[in-house]
Tab-separated table of C-alpha atoms in Angstrom:
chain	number	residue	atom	x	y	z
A	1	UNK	CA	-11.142	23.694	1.676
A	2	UNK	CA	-10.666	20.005	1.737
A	3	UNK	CA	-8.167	18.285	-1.072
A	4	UNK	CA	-9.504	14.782	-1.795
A	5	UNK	CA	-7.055	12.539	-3.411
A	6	UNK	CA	-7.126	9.172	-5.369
A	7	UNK	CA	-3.260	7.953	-5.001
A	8	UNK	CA	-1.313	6.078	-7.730
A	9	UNK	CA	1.869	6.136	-9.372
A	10	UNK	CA	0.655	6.383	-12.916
A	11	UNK	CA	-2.003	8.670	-12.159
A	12	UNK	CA	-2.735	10.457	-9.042
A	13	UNK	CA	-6.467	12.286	-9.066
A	14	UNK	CA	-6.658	15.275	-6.910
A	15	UNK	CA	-9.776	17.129	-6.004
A	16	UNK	CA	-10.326	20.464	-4.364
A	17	UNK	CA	-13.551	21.323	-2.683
A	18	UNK	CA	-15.402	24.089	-0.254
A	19	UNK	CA	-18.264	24.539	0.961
A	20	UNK	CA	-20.186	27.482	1.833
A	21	UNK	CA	-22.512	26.310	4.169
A	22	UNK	CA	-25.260	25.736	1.865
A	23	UNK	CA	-23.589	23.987	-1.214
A	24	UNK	CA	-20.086	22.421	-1.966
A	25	UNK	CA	-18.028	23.994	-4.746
A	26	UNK	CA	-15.383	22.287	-6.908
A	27	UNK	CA	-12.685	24.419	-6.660
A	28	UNK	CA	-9.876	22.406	-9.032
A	29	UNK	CA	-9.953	19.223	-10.173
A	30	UNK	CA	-7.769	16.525	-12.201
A	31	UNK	CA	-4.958	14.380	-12.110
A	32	UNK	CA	-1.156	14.054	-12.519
A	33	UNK	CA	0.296	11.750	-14.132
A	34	UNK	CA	4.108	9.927	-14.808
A	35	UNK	CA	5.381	7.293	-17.574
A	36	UNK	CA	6.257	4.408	-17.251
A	37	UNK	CA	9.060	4.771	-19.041
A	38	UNK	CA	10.611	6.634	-15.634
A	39	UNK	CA	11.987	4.827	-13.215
A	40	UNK	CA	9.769	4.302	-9.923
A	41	UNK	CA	11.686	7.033	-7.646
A	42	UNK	CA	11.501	9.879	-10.307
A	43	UNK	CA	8.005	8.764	-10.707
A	44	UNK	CA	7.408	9.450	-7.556
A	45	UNK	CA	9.730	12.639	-6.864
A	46	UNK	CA	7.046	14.308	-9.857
A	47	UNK	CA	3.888	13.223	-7.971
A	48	UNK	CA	5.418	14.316	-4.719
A	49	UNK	CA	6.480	17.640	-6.536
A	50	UNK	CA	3.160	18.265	-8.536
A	51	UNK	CA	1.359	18.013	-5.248
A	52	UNK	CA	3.251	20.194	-2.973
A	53	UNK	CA	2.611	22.541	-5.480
A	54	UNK	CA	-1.103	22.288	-5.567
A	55	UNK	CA	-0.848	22.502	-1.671
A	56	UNK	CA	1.211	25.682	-2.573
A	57	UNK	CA	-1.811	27.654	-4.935
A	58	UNK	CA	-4.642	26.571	-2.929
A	59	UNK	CA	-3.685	26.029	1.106
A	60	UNK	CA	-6.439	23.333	1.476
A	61	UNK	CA	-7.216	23.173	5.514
A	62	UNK	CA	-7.536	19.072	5.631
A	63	UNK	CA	-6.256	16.533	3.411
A	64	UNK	CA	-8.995	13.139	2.827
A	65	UNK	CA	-7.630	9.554	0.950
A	66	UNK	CA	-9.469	6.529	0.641
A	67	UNK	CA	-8.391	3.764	2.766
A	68	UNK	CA	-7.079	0.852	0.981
A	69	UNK	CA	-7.920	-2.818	1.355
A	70	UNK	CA	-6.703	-5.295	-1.063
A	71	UNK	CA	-7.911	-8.144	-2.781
A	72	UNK	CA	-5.724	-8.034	-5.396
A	73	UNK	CA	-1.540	-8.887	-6.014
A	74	UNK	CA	0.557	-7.333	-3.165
A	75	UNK	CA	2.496	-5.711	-5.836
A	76	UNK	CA	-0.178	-3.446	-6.875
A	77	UNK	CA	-0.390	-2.554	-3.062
A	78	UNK	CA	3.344	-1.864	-2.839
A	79	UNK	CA	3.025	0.207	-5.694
A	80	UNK	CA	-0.175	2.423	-4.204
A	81	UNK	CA	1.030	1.973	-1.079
A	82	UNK	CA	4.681	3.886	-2.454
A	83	UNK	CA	2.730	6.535	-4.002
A	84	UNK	CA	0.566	6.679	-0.918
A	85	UNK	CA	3.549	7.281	1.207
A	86	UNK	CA	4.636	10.368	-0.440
A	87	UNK	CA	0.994	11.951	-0.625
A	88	UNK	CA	0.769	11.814	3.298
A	89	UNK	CA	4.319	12.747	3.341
A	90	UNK	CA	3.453	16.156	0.948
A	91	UNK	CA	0.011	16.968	3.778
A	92	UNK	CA	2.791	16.854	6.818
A	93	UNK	CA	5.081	18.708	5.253
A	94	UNK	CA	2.260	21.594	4.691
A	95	UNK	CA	1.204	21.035	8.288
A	96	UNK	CA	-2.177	19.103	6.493
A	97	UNK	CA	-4.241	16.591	8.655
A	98	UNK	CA	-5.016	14.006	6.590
A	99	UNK	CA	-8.646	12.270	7.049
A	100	UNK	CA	-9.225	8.318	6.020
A	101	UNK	CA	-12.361	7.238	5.415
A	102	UNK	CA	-13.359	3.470	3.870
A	103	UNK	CA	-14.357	3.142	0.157
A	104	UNK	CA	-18.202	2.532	1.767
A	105	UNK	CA	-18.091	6.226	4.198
A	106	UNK	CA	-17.236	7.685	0.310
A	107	UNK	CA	-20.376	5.816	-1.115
A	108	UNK	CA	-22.406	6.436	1.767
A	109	UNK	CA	-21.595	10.183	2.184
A	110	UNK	CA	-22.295	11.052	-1.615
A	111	UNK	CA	-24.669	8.783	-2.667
A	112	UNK	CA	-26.800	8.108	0.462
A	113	UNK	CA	-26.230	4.103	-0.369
A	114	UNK	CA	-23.120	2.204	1.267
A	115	UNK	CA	-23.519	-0.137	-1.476
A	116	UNK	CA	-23.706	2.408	-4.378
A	117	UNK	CA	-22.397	1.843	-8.288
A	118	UNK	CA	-19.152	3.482	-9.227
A	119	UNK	CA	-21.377	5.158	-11.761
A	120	UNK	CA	-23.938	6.132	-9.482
A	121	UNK	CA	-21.219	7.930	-7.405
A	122	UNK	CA	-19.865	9.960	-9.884
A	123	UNK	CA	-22.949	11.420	-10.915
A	124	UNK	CA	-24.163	12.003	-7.556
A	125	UNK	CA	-20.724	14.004	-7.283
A	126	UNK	CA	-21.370	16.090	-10.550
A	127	UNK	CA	-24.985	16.649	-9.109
A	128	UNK	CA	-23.486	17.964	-5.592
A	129	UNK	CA	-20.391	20.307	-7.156
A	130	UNK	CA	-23.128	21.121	-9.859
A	131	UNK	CA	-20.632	20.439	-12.133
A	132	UNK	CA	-22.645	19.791	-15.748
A	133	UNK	CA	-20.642	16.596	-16.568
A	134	UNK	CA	-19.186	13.823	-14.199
A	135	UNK	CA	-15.695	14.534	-13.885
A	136	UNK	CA	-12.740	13.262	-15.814
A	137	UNK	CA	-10.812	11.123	-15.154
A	138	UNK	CA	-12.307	8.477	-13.130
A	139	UNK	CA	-9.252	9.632	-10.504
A	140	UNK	CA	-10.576	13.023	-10.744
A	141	UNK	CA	-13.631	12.432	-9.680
A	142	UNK	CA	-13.244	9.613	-7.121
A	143	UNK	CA	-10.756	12.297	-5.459
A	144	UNK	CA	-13.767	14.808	-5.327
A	145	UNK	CA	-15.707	12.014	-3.832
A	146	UNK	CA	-13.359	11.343	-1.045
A	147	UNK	CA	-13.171	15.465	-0.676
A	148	UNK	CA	-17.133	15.785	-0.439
A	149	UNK	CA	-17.168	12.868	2.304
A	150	UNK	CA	-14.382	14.766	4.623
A	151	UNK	CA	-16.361	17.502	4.508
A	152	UNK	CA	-19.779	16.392	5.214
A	153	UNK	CA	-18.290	14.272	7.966
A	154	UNK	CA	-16.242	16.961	9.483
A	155	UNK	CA	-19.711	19.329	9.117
A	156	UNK	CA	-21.387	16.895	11.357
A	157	UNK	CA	-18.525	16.615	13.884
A	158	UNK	CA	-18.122	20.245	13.577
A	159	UNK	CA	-14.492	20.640	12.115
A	160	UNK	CA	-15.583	22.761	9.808
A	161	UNK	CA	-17.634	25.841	9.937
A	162	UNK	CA	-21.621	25.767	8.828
B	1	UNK	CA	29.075	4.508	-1.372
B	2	UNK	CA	26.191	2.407	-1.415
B	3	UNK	CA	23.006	3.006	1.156
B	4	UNK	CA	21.169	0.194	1.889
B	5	UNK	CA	17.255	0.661	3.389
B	6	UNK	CA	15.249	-1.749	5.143
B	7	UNK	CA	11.905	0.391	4.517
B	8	UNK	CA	9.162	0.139	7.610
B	9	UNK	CA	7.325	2.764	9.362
B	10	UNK	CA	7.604	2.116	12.832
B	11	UNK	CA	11.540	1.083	12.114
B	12	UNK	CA	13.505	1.695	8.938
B	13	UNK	CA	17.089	0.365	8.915
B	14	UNK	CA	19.728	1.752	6.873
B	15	UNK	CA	23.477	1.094	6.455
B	16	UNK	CA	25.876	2.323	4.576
B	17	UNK	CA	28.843	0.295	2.993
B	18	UNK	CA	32.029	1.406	1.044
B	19	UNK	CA	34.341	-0.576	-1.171
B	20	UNK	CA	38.134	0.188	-1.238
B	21	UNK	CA	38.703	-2.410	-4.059
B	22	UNK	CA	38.919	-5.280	-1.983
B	23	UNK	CA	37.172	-5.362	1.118
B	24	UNK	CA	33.781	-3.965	2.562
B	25	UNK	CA	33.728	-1.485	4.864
B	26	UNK	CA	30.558	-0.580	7.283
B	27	UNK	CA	30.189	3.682	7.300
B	28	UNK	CA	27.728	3.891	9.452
B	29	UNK	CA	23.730	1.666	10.066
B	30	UNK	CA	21.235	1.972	12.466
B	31	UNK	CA	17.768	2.379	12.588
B	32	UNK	CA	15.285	5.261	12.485
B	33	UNK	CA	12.185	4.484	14.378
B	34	UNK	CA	8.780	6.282	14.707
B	35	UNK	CA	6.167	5.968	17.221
B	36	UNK	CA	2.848	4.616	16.899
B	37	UNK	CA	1.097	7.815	18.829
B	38	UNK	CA	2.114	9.865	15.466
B	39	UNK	CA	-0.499	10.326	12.644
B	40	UNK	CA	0.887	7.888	9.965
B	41	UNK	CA	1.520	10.968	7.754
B	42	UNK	CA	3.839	12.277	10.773
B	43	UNK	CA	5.702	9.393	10.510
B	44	UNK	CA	6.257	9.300	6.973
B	45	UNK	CA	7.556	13.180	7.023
B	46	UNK	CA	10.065	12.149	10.357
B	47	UNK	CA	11.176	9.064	8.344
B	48	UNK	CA	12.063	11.203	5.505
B	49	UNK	CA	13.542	14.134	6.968
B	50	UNK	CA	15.885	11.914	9.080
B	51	UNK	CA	16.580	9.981	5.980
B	52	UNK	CA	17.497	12.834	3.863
B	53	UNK	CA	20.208	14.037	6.518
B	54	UNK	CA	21.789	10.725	6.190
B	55	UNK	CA	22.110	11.363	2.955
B	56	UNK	CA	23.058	14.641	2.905
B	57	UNK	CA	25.869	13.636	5.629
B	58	UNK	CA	27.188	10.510	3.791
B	59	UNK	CA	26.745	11.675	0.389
B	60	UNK	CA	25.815	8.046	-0.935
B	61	UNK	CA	26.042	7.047	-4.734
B	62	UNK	CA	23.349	4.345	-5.183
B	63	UNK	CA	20.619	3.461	-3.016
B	64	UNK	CA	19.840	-0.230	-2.390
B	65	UNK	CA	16.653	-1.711	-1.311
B	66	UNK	CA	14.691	-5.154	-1.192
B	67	UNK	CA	12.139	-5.908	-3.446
B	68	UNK	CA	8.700	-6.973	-1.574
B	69	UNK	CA	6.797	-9.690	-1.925
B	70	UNK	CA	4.097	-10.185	0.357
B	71	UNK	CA	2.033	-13.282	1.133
B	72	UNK	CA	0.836	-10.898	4.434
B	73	UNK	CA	-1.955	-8.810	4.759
B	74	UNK	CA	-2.802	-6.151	1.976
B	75	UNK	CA	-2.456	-3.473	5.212
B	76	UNK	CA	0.617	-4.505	6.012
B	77	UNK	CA	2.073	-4.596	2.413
B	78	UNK	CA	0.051	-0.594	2.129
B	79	UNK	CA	2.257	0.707	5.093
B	80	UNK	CA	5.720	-0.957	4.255
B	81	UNK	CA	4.837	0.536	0.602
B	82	UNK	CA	4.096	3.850	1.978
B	83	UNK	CA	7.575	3.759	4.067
B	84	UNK	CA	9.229	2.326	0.505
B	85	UNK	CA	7.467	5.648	-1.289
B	86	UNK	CA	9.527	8.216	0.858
B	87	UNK	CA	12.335	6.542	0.569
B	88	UNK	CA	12.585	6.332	-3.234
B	89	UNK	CA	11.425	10.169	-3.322
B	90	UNK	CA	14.421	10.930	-0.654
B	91	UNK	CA	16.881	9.151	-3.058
B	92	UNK	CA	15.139	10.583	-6.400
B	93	UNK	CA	15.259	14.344	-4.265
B	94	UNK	CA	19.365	13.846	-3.662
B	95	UNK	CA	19.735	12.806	-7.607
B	96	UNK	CA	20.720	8.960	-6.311
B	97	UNK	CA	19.555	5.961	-8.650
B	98	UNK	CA	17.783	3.096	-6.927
B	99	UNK	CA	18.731	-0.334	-7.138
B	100	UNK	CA	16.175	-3.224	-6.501
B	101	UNK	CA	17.083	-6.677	-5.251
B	102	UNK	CA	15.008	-9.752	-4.474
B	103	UNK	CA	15.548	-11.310	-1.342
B	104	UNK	CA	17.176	-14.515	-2.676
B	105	UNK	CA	19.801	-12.199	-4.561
B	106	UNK	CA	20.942	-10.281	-1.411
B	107	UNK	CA	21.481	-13.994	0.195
B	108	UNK	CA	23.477	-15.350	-2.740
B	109	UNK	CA	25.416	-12.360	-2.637
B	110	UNK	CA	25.922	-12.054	1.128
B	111	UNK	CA	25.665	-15.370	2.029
B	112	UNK	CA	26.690	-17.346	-1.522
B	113	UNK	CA	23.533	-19.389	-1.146
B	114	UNK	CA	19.867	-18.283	-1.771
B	115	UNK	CA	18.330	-19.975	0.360
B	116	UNK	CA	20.247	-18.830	3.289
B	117	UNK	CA	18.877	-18.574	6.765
B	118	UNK	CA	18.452	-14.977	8.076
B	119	UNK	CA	21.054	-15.392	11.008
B	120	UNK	CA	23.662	-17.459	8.940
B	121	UNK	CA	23.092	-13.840	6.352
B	122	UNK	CA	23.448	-11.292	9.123
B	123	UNK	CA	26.694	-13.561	10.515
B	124	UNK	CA	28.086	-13.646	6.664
B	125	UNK	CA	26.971	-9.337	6.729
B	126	UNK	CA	29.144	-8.988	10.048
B	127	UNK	CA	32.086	-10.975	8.570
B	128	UNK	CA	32.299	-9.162	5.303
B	129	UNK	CA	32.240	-6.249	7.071
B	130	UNK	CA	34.757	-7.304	9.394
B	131	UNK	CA	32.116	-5.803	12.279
B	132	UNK	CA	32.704	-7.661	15.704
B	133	UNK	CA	29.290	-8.378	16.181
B	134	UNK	CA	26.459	-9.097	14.075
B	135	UNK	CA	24.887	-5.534	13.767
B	136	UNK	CA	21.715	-4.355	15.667
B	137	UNK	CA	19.125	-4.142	15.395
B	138	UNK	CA	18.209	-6.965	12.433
B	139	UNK	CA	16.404	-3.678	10.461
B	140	UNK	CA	20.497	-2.141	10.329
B	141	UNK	CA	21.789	-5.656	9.469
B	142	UNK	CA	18.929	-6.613	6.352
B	143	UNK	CA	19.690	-2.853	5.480
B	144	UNK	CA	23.476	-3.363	5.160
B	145	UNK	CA	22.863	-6.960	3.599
B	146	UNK	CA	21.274	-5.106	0.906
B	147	UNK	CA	24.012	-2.490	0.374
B	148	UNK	CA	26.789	-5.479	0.346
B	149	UNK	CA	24.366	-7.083	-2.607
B	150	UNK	CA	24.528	-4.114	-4.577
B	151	UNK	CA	28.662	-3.463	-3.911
B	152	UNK	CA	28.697	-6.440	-5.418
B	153	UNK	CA	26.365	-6.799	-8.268
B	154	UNK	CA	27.965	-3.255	-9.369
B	155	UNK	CA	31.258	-4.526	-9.359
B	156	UNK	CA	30.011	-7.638	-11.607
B	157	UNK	CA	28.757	-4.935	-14.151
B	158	UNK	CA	31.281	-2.598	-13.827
B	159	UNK	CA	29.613	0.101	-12.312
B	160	UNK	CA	31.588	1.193	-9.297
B	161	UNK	CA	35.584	1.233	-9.200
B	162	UNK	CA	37.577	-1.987	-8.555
């Protein structure tokens, strides 16, 4: 069982999924999230805490996050980056390889189209966990995403069974 | 006593600095380093375990670090930001508030002058801590810096003892 996750300190989407062999099964989805109103290291001790527990109920083997690259302020990437940091932190401390793979592998792997909508991805990921509605939120369901790309690219490197 | 962290994954500097009223003193600093032929989740959990028996040993009341502001690359902002993460969770895990300063603070504190140089800081750091030497490496001295800045700014406030 892979557990895809879409980091942030406001709201962290986690997304659980196995496969069978044949077809890939969302297990649990959905997302944590902190106010603002907390200050930025007891945001972060909840995330942290929230997701060692999720690690806890379901033992995922492999852990997959989007790799970030930045347009945008550094301070939004010092604040992703933070809650980044204690995501990989939580997958070591289970003993959890985590797996990277570019916003583009995600696109590519569930939509068949590097270049693929944010729109089109989601329902391509509700088609392949034949869930009946895209996933909410949008953190939810990009975390599936990022799940569902580990484990077709582990299939065809043979890290995970048939 | 105050902790001061220079946040960085491949080399995190901490130090940590007392007040008896009316001089600084130095605890202890160093630097915790990781290496590069680690998984960056590896890293983060070494960082943070190491981290955590510091302050589990020292038993510090605040926590101290630089705010970031990058004109570098988003990656590089991403991994100082994941290093930052575990170290706010470490301090949020021990019960310790964190205290944020901008760089031209923790030189008009250390050095009485913003836009101090880095060595005319880390000579100003060694001399208000009455050390012999400017401390080593420069990750232990901008981590000490930082700790001096927030001795001080409490003391302004009134929120350590004389």
């Amino acid at each position: 069982m892979t557990l895809g996750i879409d980091p942030g300190t406001a709201i962290m989407g986690y997304g659980l999924v196995a496969s069978d062999g044949r077809s890939l099964h969302a297990i649990d989805y959905g997302a944590v999230t902190t106010s603002s109103d907390l200050p930025p290291e007891e945001r972060l001790r909840r995330l942290h805490e929230r997701l060692c527990e999720i690690i806890a109920v379901h033992r995922p083997d492999a852990m997959a996050v989007e790799e970030l690259f930045f347009s945008a302020n550094a301070r939004t990437a010092i604040a992703v980056g933070q809650a980044r940091g204690v995501v990989l932190l939580a997958a070591a401390q289970a003993g959890i390889r985590v797996h990277e793979y570019t916003p583009l592998q995600v696109k590519d792997a569930v939509a068949g189209y590097g270049r693929a909508g944010k729109e089109q991805v989601q329902l391509m990921t509700a088609t392949l966990l034949a869930l009946r509605a895209v996933p909410r939120p949008d953190d939810a369901a990009d975390a599936l995403a990022v799940a569902i790309c580990h484990v077709h690219s582990a299939r065809l490197v043979g890290l995970v069974g048939p």
